[in-house]
PDB file of C-alpha atoms in Angstrom:
ATOM      1  CA  MET A 992       0.000   0.000   0.000  1.00 49.00           C
ATOM      2  CA  ASN A 993       2.797   2.407   0.848  1.00 52.00           C
ATOM      3  CA  SER A 994       4.444   1.615  -2.496  1.00 53.00           C
ATOM      4  CA  LEU A 995       1.357   2.666  -4.434  1.00 54.00           C
ATOM      5  CA  ARG A 996       1.131   5.903  -2.490  1.00 56.00           C
ATOM      6  CA  PHE A 997       4.833   6.412  -3.177  1.00 53.00           C
ATOM      7  CA  PHE A 998       4.217   6.097  -6.918  1.00 53.00           C
ATOM      8  CA  LEU A 999       1.052   8.188  -6.800  1.00 53.00           C
ATOM      9  CA  ASN A1000       2.819  11.009  -4.966  1.00 55.00           C
ATOM     10  CA  MET A1001       5.734  10.782  -7.355  1.00 51.00           C
ATOM     11  CA  MET A1002       3.510  11.267 -10.409  1.00 51.00           C
ATOM     12  CA  ILE A1003       1.881  14.446  -9.087  1.00 50.00           C
ATOM     13  CA  ALA A1004       4.796  15.925  -7.137  1.00 50.00           C
ATOM     14  CA  PRO A1005       6.606  19.160  -8.106  1.00 52.00           C
ATOM     15  CA  LEU A1006       9.655  18.560 -10.322  1.00 57.00           C
ATOM     16  CA  PRO A1007      12.427  18.753  -7.649  1.00 65.00           C
ATOM     17  CA  ILE A1008      10.487  16.408  -5.372  1.00 69.00           C
ATOM     18  CA  MET A1009       9.688  14.061  -8.255  1.00 69.00           C
ATOM     19  CA  GLN A1010      13.363  13.874  -9.249  1.00 72.00           C
ATOM     20  CA  SER A1011      14.281  13.099  -5.662  1.00 73.00           C
ATOM     21  CA  ILE A1012      11.735  10.279  -5.518  1.00 74.00           C
ATOM     22  CA  LEU A1013      12.668   8.944  -8.948  1.00 75.00           C
ATOM     23  CA  SER A1014      16.271   8.598  -7.820  1.00 78.00           C
ATOM     24  CA  GLN A1015      15.125   5.819  -5.481  1.00 74.00           C
ATOM     25  CA  LEU A1016      13.934   3.678  -8.408  1.00 74.00           C
ATOM     26  CA  PRO A1017      16.039   1.218 -10.407  1.00 73.00           C
ATOM     27  CA  SER A1018      17.502   2.937 -13.485  1.00 80.00           C
ATOM     28  CA  GLU A1019      15.244   1.110 -15.969  1.00 82.00           C
ATOM     29  CA  ALA A1020      12.111   1.968 -13.974  1.00 80.00           C
ATOM     30  CA  ARG A1021      13.241   5.581 -13.678  1.00 81.00           C
ATOM     31  CA  GLN A1022      13.841   5.917 -17.406  1.00 85.00           C
ATOM     32  CA  TRP A1023      10.473   4.361 -18.181  1.00 86.00           C
ATOM     33  CA  THR A1024       8.656   6.655 -15.742  1.00 83.00           C
ATOM     34  CA  GLU A1025      10.374   9.780 -16.991  1.00 83.00           C
ATOM     35  CA  GLY A1026       9.492   8.855 -20.560  1.00 86.00           C
ATOM     36  CA  LEU A1027       5.745   8.651 -19.976  1.00 86.00           C
ATOM     37  CA  SER A1028       3.561  11.240 -21.637  1.00 89.00           C
ATOM     38  CA  TRP A1029       1.023  13.159 -19.571  1.00 86.00           C
ATOM     39  CA  GLN A1030      -1.783  10.967 -20.913  1.00 89.00           C
ATOM     40  CA  GLN A1031       0.116   7.808 -19.949  1.00 89.00           C
ATOM     41  CA  ARG A1032       0.789   9.235 -16.497  1.00 86.00           C
ATOM     42  CA  ARG A1033      -2.947   9.753 -16.076  1.00 88.00           C
ATOM     43  CA  TYR A1034      -3.473   6.068 -16.829  1.00 88.00           C
ATOM     44  CA  VAL A1035      -0.901   5.075 -14.190  1.00 84.00           C
ATOM     45  CA  LEU A1036      -2.485   7.422 -11.648  1.00 85.00           C
ATOM     46  CA  SER A1037      -5.920   5.942 -12.343  1.00 88.00           C
ATOM     47  CA  LEU A1038      -4.593   2.417 -11.796  1.00 85.00           C
ATOM     48  CA  CYS A1039      -2.911   3.448  -8.531  1.00 81.00           C
ATOM     49  CA  HIS A1040      -6.114   5.060  -7.318  1.00 82.00           C
ATOM     50  CA  LEU A1041      -8.218   1.993  -8.160  1.00 84.00           C
ATOM     51  CA  LEU A1042      -5.816  -0.360  -6.378  1.00 79.00           C
ATOM     52  CA  LEU A1043      -5.578   1.856  -3.309  1.00 78.00           C
ATOM     53  CA  SER A1044      -9.354   1.993  -2.969  1.00 81.00           C
ATOM     54  CA  ALA A1045      -9.930  -1.740  -3.588  1.00 80.00           C
ATOM     55  CA  PRO A1046     -10.320  -4.295  -0.747  1.00 78.00           C
ATOM     56  CA  SER A1047      -7.236  -6.416  -0.094  1.00 70.00           C
ATOM     57  CA  GLU A1048      -8.846  -9.538  -1.613  1.00 70.00           C
ATOM     58  CA  VAL A1049      -9.532  -7.621  -4.854  1.00 77.00           C
ATOM     59  CA  GLN A1050      -5.930  -6.397  -4.889  1.00 75.00           C
ATOM     60  CA  ALA A1051      -4.810 -10.024  -4.572  1.00 69.00           C
ATOM     61  CA  GLU A1052      -7.035 -11.134  -7.463  1.00 73.00           C
ATOM     62  CA  PHE A1053      -5.799  -8.311  -9.697  1.00 79.00           C
ATOM     63  CA  LEU A1054      -2.128  -8.845  -8.924  1.00 73.00           C
ATOM     64  CA  ASP A1055      -2.493 -12.564  -9.512  1.00 71.00           C
ATOM     65  CA  GLU A1056      -3.913 -11.974 -12.985  1.00 75.00           C
ATOM     66  CA  TYR A1057      -1.485  -9.165 -13.765  1.00 77.00           C
ATOM     67  CA  THR A1058       1.806 -10.686 -12.624  1.00 73.00           C
ATOM     68  CA  ALA A1059       1.542 -14.455 -12.199  1.00 69.00           C
ATOM     69  CA  ASP A1060       2.445 -15.480 -15.761  1.00 72.00           C
ATOM     70  CA  GLY A1061       5.708 -13.554 -15.651  1.00 75.00           C
ATOM     71  CA  ILE A1062       6.568 -14.831 -12.182  1.00 74.00           C
ATOM     72  CA  VAL A1063       5.864 -18.442 -13.201  1.00 73.00           C
ATOM     73  CA  ALA A1064       8.246 -18.070 -16.145  1.00 75.00           C
ATOM     74  CA  LYS A1065      10.973 -16.810 -13.806  1.00 75.00           C
ATOM     75  CA  LEU A1066      10.310 -19.545 -11.238  1.00 76.00           C
ATOM     76  CA  VAL A1067      10.603 -22.277 -13.840  1.00 73.00           C
ATOM     77  CA  GLN A1068      14.032 -20.910 -14.742  1.00 77.00           C
ATOM     78  CA  ASP A1069      15.193 -21.309 -11.130  1.00 79.00           C
ATOM     79  CA  GLN A1070      15.773 -25.030 -11.479  1.00 83.00           C
ATOM     80  CA  LYS A1071      18.132 -25.255  -8.500  1.00 86.00           C
ATOM     81  CA  THR A1072      15.590 -24.061  -5.926  1.00 86.00           C
ATOM     82  CA  LYS A1073      12.777 -25.948  -7.639  1.00 87.00           C
ATOM     83  CA  GLU A1074      14.735 -29.207  -7.488  1.00 89.00           C
ATOM     84  CA  LYS A1075      15.544 -28.649  -3.794  1.00 90.00           C
ATOM     85  CA  VAL A1076      11.862 -28.252  -2.947  1.00 92.00           C
ATOM     86  CA  GLU A1077      10.921 -31.299  -5.043  1.00 92.00           C
ATOM     87  CA  HIS A1078      13.654 -33.275  -3.260  1.00 93.00           C
ATOM     88  CA  TYR A1079      12.167 -32.481   0.150  1.00 93.00           C
ATOM     89  CA  LEU A1080       8.640 -33.198  -1.036  1.00 94.00           C
ATOM     90  CA  GLN A1081       9.872 -36.679  -1.963  1.00 92.00           C
ATOM     91  CA  ILE A1082      11.580 -37.118   1.417  1.00 92.00           C
ATOM     92  CA  PHE A1083       8.332 -36.249   3.199  1.00 93.00           C
ATOM     93  CA  GLN A1084       6.403 -38.482   0.768  1.00 92.00           C
ATOM     94  CA  ILE A1085       4.230 -35.617  -0.458  1.00 93.00           C
ATOM     95  CA  PRO A1086       2.960 -36.389  -3.980  1.00 90.00           C
ATOM     96  CA  ARG A1087       3.023 -32.835  -5.333  1.00 90.00           C
ATOM     97  CA  VAL A1088       4.425 -32.075  -8.797  1.00 87.00           C
ATOM     98  CA  LEU A1089       5.699 -28.513  -9.230  1.00 87.00           C
ATOM     99  CA  ASN A1090       4.719 -27.939 -12.838  1.00 86.00           C
ATOM    100  CA  GLU A1091       3.706 -24.545 -14.226  1.00 83.00           C
ATOM    101  CA  LYS A1092       0.037 -25.108 -13.400  1.00 85.00           C
ATOM    102  CA  GLN A1093       0.803 -25.916  -9.755  1.00 88.00           C
ATOM    103  CA  LEU A1094       3.201 -22.995  -9.410  1.00 85.00           C
ATOM    104  CA  ARG A1095       0.488 -20.675 -10.741  1.00 82.00           C
ATOM    105  CA  ILE A1096      -1.871 -22.045  -8.067  1.00 84.00           C
ATOM    106  CA  TYR A1097       0.696 -21.387  -5.347  1.00 87.00           C
ATOM    107  CA  ILE A1098       1.443 -17.857  -6.557  1.00 81.00           C
ATOM    108  CA  ARG A1099      -2.265 -17.118  -6.322  1.00 79.00           C
ATOM    109  CA  GLN A1100      -2.373 -18.807  -2.922  1.00 84.00           C
ATOM    110  CA  PHE A1101       0.585 -16.722  -1.759  1.00 83.00           C
ATOM    111  CA  TYR A1102      -1.217 -13.513  -2.763  1.00 76.00           C
ATOM    112  CA  ILE A1103      -4.519 -14.499  -1.143  1.00 78.00           C
ATOM    113  CA  HIS A1104      -2.849 -15.717   2.049  1.00 83.00           C
ATOM    114  CA  SER A1105      -0.928 -12.445   2.288  1.00 78.00           C
ATOM    115  CA  ALA A1106      -4.178 -10.550   1.814  1.00 72.00           C
ATOM    116  CA  HIS A1107      -5.726 -12.439   4.732  1.00 75.00           C
ATOM    117  CA  ASP A1108      -2.813 -11.344   6.907  1.00 75.00           C
ATOM    118  CA  LEU A1109      -3.818  -7.737   6.212  1.00 65.00           C
ATOM    119  CA  ARG A1110      -6.222  -7.862   9.123  1.00 64.00           C
ATOM    120  CA  CYS A1111      -3.217  -7.563  11.384  1.00 55.00           C
ATOM    121  CA  GLU A1112      -0.499  -5.992   9.194  1.00 56.00           C
ATOM    122  CA  PRO A1113      -1.994  -3.916   6.351  1.00 49.00           C
ATOM    123  CA  GLN A1114       1.317  -2.508   5.109  1.00 52.00           C
ATOM    124  CA  ILE A1115       2.945  -5.843   4.305  1.00 56.00           C
ATOM    125  CA  PHE A1116       0.873  -7.278   1.459  1.00 58.00           C
ATOM    126  CA  LEU A1117       1.550  -4.937  -1.440  1.00 60.00           C
ATOM    127  CA  GLU A1118       5.163  -4.506  -0.387  1.00 63.00           C
ATOM    128  CA  SER A1119       5.722  -8.263  -0.541  1.00 61.00           C
ATOM    129  CA  VAL A1120       4.009  -8.557  -3.930  1.00 64.00           C
ATOM    130  CA  LEU A1121       6.061  -5.732  -5.453  1.00 66.00           C
ATOM    131  CA  GLN A1122       9.255  -7.302  -4.123  1.00 67.00           C
ATOM    132  CA  LEU A1123       8.157 -10.617  -5.580  1.00 66.00           C
ATOM    133  CA  VAL A1124       7.775  -8.992  -8.993  1.00 64.00           C
ATOM    134  CA  VAL A1125      11.042  -7.023  -9.105  1.00 65.00           C
ATOM    135  CA  ASP A1126      13.461  -8.931  -6.847  1.00 68.00           C
ATOM    136  CA  PRO A1127      14.782 -12.320  -8.082  1.00 64.00           C
ATOM    137  CA  GLN A1128      15.657 -13.335  -4.527  1.00 66.00           C
ATOM    138  CA  GLU A1129      12.093 -12.751  -3.354  1.00 68.00           C
ATOM    139  CA  LYS A1130      10.787 -15.189  -5.967  1.00 72.00           C
ATOM    140  CA  LYS A1131      12.370 -17.980  -3.940  1.00 78.00           C
ATOM    141  CA  ASN A1132       9.748 -17.185  -1.293  1.00 83.00           C
ATOM    142  CA  VAL A1133       7.133 -18.840  -3.490  1.00 86.00           C
ATOM    143  CA  PHE A1134       9.123 -22.082  -3.399  1.00 90.00           C
ATOM    144  CA  THR A1135       9.754 -21.952   0.350  1.00 92.00           C
ATOM    145  CA  TYR A1136       6.110 -21.018   0.926  1.00 93.00           C
ATOM    146  CA  THR A1137       5.057 -24.013  -1.192  1.00 94.00           C
ATOM    147  CA  LEU A1138       7.214 -26.415   0.825  1.00 95.00           C
ATOM    148  CA  GLY A1139       6.060 -24.984   4.159  1.00 96.00           C
ATOM    149  CA  PHE A1140       2.415 -25.093   3.121  1.00 96.00           C
ATOM    150  CA  GLU A1141       2.649 -28.711   1.982  1.00 96.00           C
ATOM    151  CA  LEU A1142       4.242 -29.717   5.300  1.00 97.00           C
ATOM    152  CA  LEU A1143       1.462 -28.006   7.238  1.00 97.00           C
ATOM    153  CA  LEU A1144      -1.166 -29.702   5.063  1.00 96.00           C
ATOM    154  CA  MET A1145       0.469 -33.023   5.914  1.00 96.00           C
ATOM    155  CA  MET A1146       0.382 -32.217   9.644  1.00 96.00           C
ATOM    156  CA  PHE A1147      -3.268 -31.154   9.462  1.00 95.00           C
ATOM    157  CA  ARG A1148      -4.116 -34.656   8.243  1.00 94.00           C
ATOM    158  CA  MET A1149      -2.201 -36.412  11.041  1.00 93.00           C
ATOM    159  CA  SER A1150      -3.811 -37.897  14.129  1.00 91.00           C
ATOM    160  CA  TRP A1151      -2.807 -36.454  17.477  1.00 90.00           C
ATOM    161  CA  LEU A1152      -0.780 -39.568  18.187  1.00 90.00           C
ATOM    162  CA  GLN A1153       1.120 -38.948  14.971  1.00 93.00           C
ATOM    163  CA  HIS A1154       1.581 -35.315  16.044  1.00 94.00           C
ATOM    164  CA  GLU A1155       3.114 -36.536  19.250  1.00 93.00           C
ATOM    165  CA  ARG A1156       5.465 -38.906  17.494  1.00 94.00           C
ATOM    166  CA  LEU A1157       6.519 -36.124  15.123  1.00 96.00           C
ATOM    167  CA  TYR A1158       7.215 -33.429  17.671  1.00 94.00           C
ATOM    168  CA  LEU A1159       9.076 -35.799  20.008  1.00 94.00           C
ATOM    169  CA  MET A1160      11.558 -36.399  17.188  1.00 94.00           C
ATOM    170  CA  GLN A1161      12.448 -32.702  16.911  1.00 95.00           C
ATOM    171  CA  ILE A1162      15.512 -31.090  18.459  1.00 92.00           C
ATOM    172  CA  ASN A1163      13.524 -28.197  19.942  1.00 92.00           C
ATOM    173  CA  GLN A1164      10.430 -30.106  20.991  1.00 93.00           C
ATOM    174  CA  GLU A1165       8.648 -27.390  22.994  1.00 94.00           C
ATOM    175  CA  TRP A1166       9.070 -24.757  20.275  1.00 95.00           C
ATOM    176  CA  PHE A1167       7.832 -27.161  17.588  1.00 96.00           C
ATOM    177  CA  LEU A1168       4.865 -28.121  19.774  1.00 95.00           C
ATOM    178  CA  GLN A1169       3.812 -24.528  20.469  1.00 95.00           C
ATOM    179  CA  THR A1170       4.510 -23.207  16.946  1.00 96.00           C
ATOM    180  CA  TYR A1171       2.879 -25.917  14.837  1.00 96.00           C
ATOM    181  CA  ILE A1172       1.204 -28.751  16.746  1.00 96.00           C
ATOM    182  CA  LYS A1173      -0.849 -26.803  19.292  1.00 95.00           C
ATOM    183  CA  PRO A1174      -2.317 -24.382  16.706  1.00 96.00           C
ATOM    184  CA  ILE A1175      -3.280 -27.290  14.438  1.00 96.00           C
ATOM    185  CA  GLN A1176      -4.919 -29.238  17.261  1.00 93.00           C
ATOM    186  CA  TYR A1177      -6.793 -26.124  18.388  1.00 94.00           C
ATOM    187  CA  THR A1178      -8.106 -25.704  14.830  1.00 95.00           C
ATOM    188  CA  HIS A1179      -9.104 -29.389  14.834  1.00 94.00           C
ATOM    189  CA  LYS A1180     -11.132 -28.814  17.990  1.00 91.00           C
ATOM    190  CA  ILE A1181     -12.916 -25.583  17.128  1.00 92.00           C
ATOM    191  CA  ASN A1182     -13.881 -26.958  13.700  1.00 93.00           C
ATOM    192  CA  HIS A1183     -15.096 -30.238  15.253  1.00 89.00           C
ATOM    193  CA  ILE A1184     -12.685 -32.254  13.129  1.00 88.00           C
ATOM    194  CA  ILE A1185     -11.457 -33.988  16.258  1.00 83.00           C
ATOM    195  CA  THR A1186     -13.468 -33.706  19.472  1.00 77.00           C
ATOM    196  CA  PRO A1187     -11.520 -34.778  22.571  1.00 76.00           C
ATOM    197  CA  LYS A1188     -13.540 -36.567  25.243  1.00 72.00           C
ATOM    198  CA  ASP A1189     -12.223 -36.798  28.801  1.00 64.00           C
ATOM    199  CA  GLU A1190      -9.037 -35.207  27.478  1.00 60.00           C
ATOM    200  CA  ARG A1191      -7.443 -34.883  30.926  1.00 63.00           C
ATOM    201  CA  LEU A1192      -8.212 -38.393  32.106  1.00 61.00           C
ATOM    202  CA  PHE A1193      -5.359 -40.713  31.232  1.00 56.00           C
ATOM    203  CA  PHE A1194      -7.313 -43.923  31.801  1.00 49.00           C
ATOM    204  CA  ALA A1195     -10.330 -42.770  29.807  1.00 51.00           C
ATOM    205  CA  LYS A1196     -10.899 -44.215  26.367  1.00 50.00           C
ATOM    206  CA  ARG A1197      -8.875 -42.022  24.024  1.00 67.00           C
ATOM    207  CA  ASN A1198     -10.203 -42.827  20.588  1.00 73.00           C
ATOM    208  CA  PHE A1199      -9.823 -39.185  19.627  1.00 73.00           C
ATOM    209  CA  PHE A1200      -6.055 -39.458  20.098  1.00 78.00           C
ATOM    210  CA  VAL A1201      -5.682 -41.951  17.252  1.00 78.00           C
ATOM    211  CA  GLN A1202      -8.522 -40.579  15.130  1.00 79.00           C
ATOM    212  CA  LYS A1203      -7.501 -39.584  11.596  1.00 85.00           C
ATOM    213  CA  PRO A1204      -8.842 -36.130  10.657  1.00 87.00           C
ATOM    214  CA  GLU A1205     -11.392 -36.254   7.862  1.00 88.00           C
ATOM    215  CA  VAL A1206     -11.046 -33.038   5.895  1.00 86.00           C
ATOM    216  CA  SER A1207     -11.291 -32.271   2.184  1.00 90.00           C
ATOM    217  CA  ASP A1208      -8.367 -30.785   0.265  1.00 90.00           C
ATOM    218  CA  LYS A1209     -10.172 -27.456  -0.110  1.00 91.00           C
ATOM    219  CA  LYS A1210     -11.010 -27.308   3.596  1.00 92.00           C
ATOM    220  CA  ALA A1211      -7.459 -28.242   4.590  1.00 93.00           C
ATOM    221  CA  TRP A1212      -6.055 -25.381   2.489  1.00 92.00           C
ATOM    222  CA  GLU A1213      -8.493 -22.950   4.073  1.00 92.00           C
ATOM    223  CA  LEU A1214      -7.610 -24.121   7.585  1.00 94.00           C
ATOM    224  CA  VAL A1215      -3.870 -23.754   7.036  1.00 95.00           C
ATOM    225  CA  MET A1216      -4.423 -20.178   5.845  1.00 92.00           C
ATOM    226  CA  ALA A1217      -6.677 -19.415   8.802  1.00 92.00           C
ATOM    227  CA  THR A1218      -4.266 -20.926  11.340  1.00 95.00           C
ATOM    228  CA  PHE A1219      -0.867 -19.688  10.161  1.00 95.00           C
ATOM    229  CA  LYS A1220       0.428 -16.409   8.759  1.00 92.00           C
ATOM    230  CA  THR A1221       2.236 -16.309   5.424  1.00 89.00           C
ATOM    231  CA  GLU A1222       5.494 -15.559   7.230  1.00 90.00           C
ATOM    232  CA  THR A1223       5.190 -18.681   9.398  1.00 95.00           C
ATOM    233  CA  VAL A1224       4.546 -20.877   6.355  1.00 95.00           C
ATOM    234  CA  THR A1225       7.451 -19.377   4.405  1.00 93.00           C
ATOM    235  CA  ASN A1226       9.846 -19.610   7.351  1.00 94.00           C
ATOM    236  CA  LEU A1227       9.041 -23.304   7.798  1.00 96.00           C
ATOM    237  CA  GLY A1228       9.919 -24.082   4.190  1.00 95.00           C
ATOM    238  CA  PHE A1229      13.022 -21.901   4.352  1.00 93.00           C
ATOM    239  CA  SER A1230      14.298 -23.567   7.536  1.00 94.00           C
ATOM    240  CA  VAL A1231      13.851 -27.045   6.067  1.00 94.00           C
ATOM    241  CA  ILE A1232      15.911 -26.120   2.996  1.00 91.00           C
ATOM    242  CA  ARG A1233      18.647 -24.410   5.021  1.00 90.00           C
ATOM    243  CA  HIS A1234      18.946 -26.827   7.963  1.00 89.00           C
ATOM    244  CA  HIS A1235      18.626 -30.585   7.512  1.00 81.00           C
ATOM    245  CA  ASN A1236      17.554 -31.049  11.155  1.00 88.00           C
ATOM    246  CA  ALA A1237      14.866 -28.358  11.073  1.00 91.00           C
ATOM    247  CA  PHE A1238      12.146 -30.944  10.450  1.00 94.00           C
ATOM    248  CA  ILE A1239      13.157 -34.451  11.497  1.00 94.00           C
ATOM    249  CA  PHE A1240      10.907 -37.004   9.871  1.00 93.00           C
ATOM    250  CA  ASP A1241      10.520 -40.805   9.964  1.00 92.00           C
ATOM    251  CA  SER A1242       7.418 -41.871   8.077  1.00 91.00           C
ATOM    252  CA  ASP A1243       7.614 -45.525   9.166  1.00 90.00           C
ATOM    253  CA  TYR A1244       7.525 -44.496  12.828  1.00 92.00           C
ATOM    254  CA  ILE A1245       5.092 -41.568  12.560  1.00 92.00           C
ATOM    255  CA  PHE A1246       2.524 -43.359  10.425  1.00 89.00           C
ATOM    256  CA  SER A1247       2.875 -46.771  12.078  1.00 86.00           C
ATOM    257  CA  GLU A1248      -0.466 -48.559  12.477  1.00 76.00           C
ATOM    258  CA  GLU A1249       0.548 -50.051  15.837  1.00 59.00           C
ATOM    259  CA  GLU A1250      -1.953 -49.932  18.673  1.00 54.00           C
ATOM    260  CA  GLU A1251      -1.761 -46.855  20.843  1.00 46.00           C
ATOM    261  CA  ILE A1252       1.083 -47.209  23.317  1.00 47.00           C
ATOM    262  CA  GLU A1253       2.177 -45.102  26.237  1.00 45.00           C
ATOM    263  CA  THR A1254       4.351 -42.297  24.904  1.00 48.00           C
ATOM    264  CA  PRO A1255       6.389 -39.801  26.938  1.00 46.00           C
ATOM    265  CA  LEU A1256       3.635 -37.161  26.703  1.00 46.00           C
ATOM    266  CA  MET A1257       0.952 -39.601  27.865  1.00 43.00           C
ATOM    267  CA  SER A1258       3.226 -40.762  30.678  1.00 38.00           C
ATOM    268  CA  ALA A1259       3.540 -37.172  31.862  1.00 39.00           C
ATOM    269  CA  VAL A1260      -0.244 -36.798  31.865  1.00 38.00           C
ATOM    270  CA  SER A1261      -0.543 -40.006  33.875  1.00 34.00           C
ATOM    271  CA  LEU A1262       1.996 -38.752  36.398  1.00 29.00           C
ATOM    272  CA  ARG A1263       0.147 -35.463  36.862  1.00 35.00           C
ATOM    273  CA  GLU A1264      -3.148 -37.318  37.339  1.00 37.00           C
ATOM    274  CA  SER A1265      -1.632 -39.614  39.973  1.00 30.00           C
ATOM    275  CA  ARG A1266      -0.184 -36.649  41.885  1.00 30.00           C
ATOM    276  CA  SER A1267      -3.589 -34.992  42.035  1.00 37.00           C
ATOM    277  CA  LEU A1268      -5.208 -38.022  43.719  1.00 30.00           C
TER     278      LEU A1268
END
């Protein structure tokens, strides 16, 4: 939003002020702007005004249509990052193919998710989109966002027993629990996907603990967006690519169909219950 106001002010500013503002632009953008006729400048001003007055969701829709094709073309050229993300998707046994169609979907998702974050941080959305368009480094965010989002989708479909197995494998267990597992389980509860019964009673029947969440693909995507900010999703994907121990994963153990056994977390609950007697 601030970037549009920057451009709007630049187009109507007195000459010395305009030159000062133009000096902050890349040379190609400056030359293009200076070369616009008055009629063309009116068109740019009209576009800025329309975007500034539009709701954030409309801005996201417009920017998706206006920029996604060019961004997809650039992303496809970044084979190194693309192959890294595909490598980790295979490690986590996530059957997602990053073709042009899927990348287009994730660019749109990135825009819409950022727009949802506007409720808390209205200045971030347009800034991030403009950086995505002009900065090659920022385009990598789409890949890291894609990886992080796919990991969160996978966790949303896990049972709480599988959550426990996963977080107990991590180096920083408490941080992983509070950052990812607790928010997901809270979303499970408030959306009645999993309804705990006698949650605090260790000896009660705990079918909910091994219950597999039943949620459609569309609903799962919506819940991830509602539960986590864009930054959290992107940071998860980024950390996995940068640090091999950021997300420790053993599918055979996590998704084992063994009967529910006493795990360290359940043992702790049992101990607290016994102390209260």
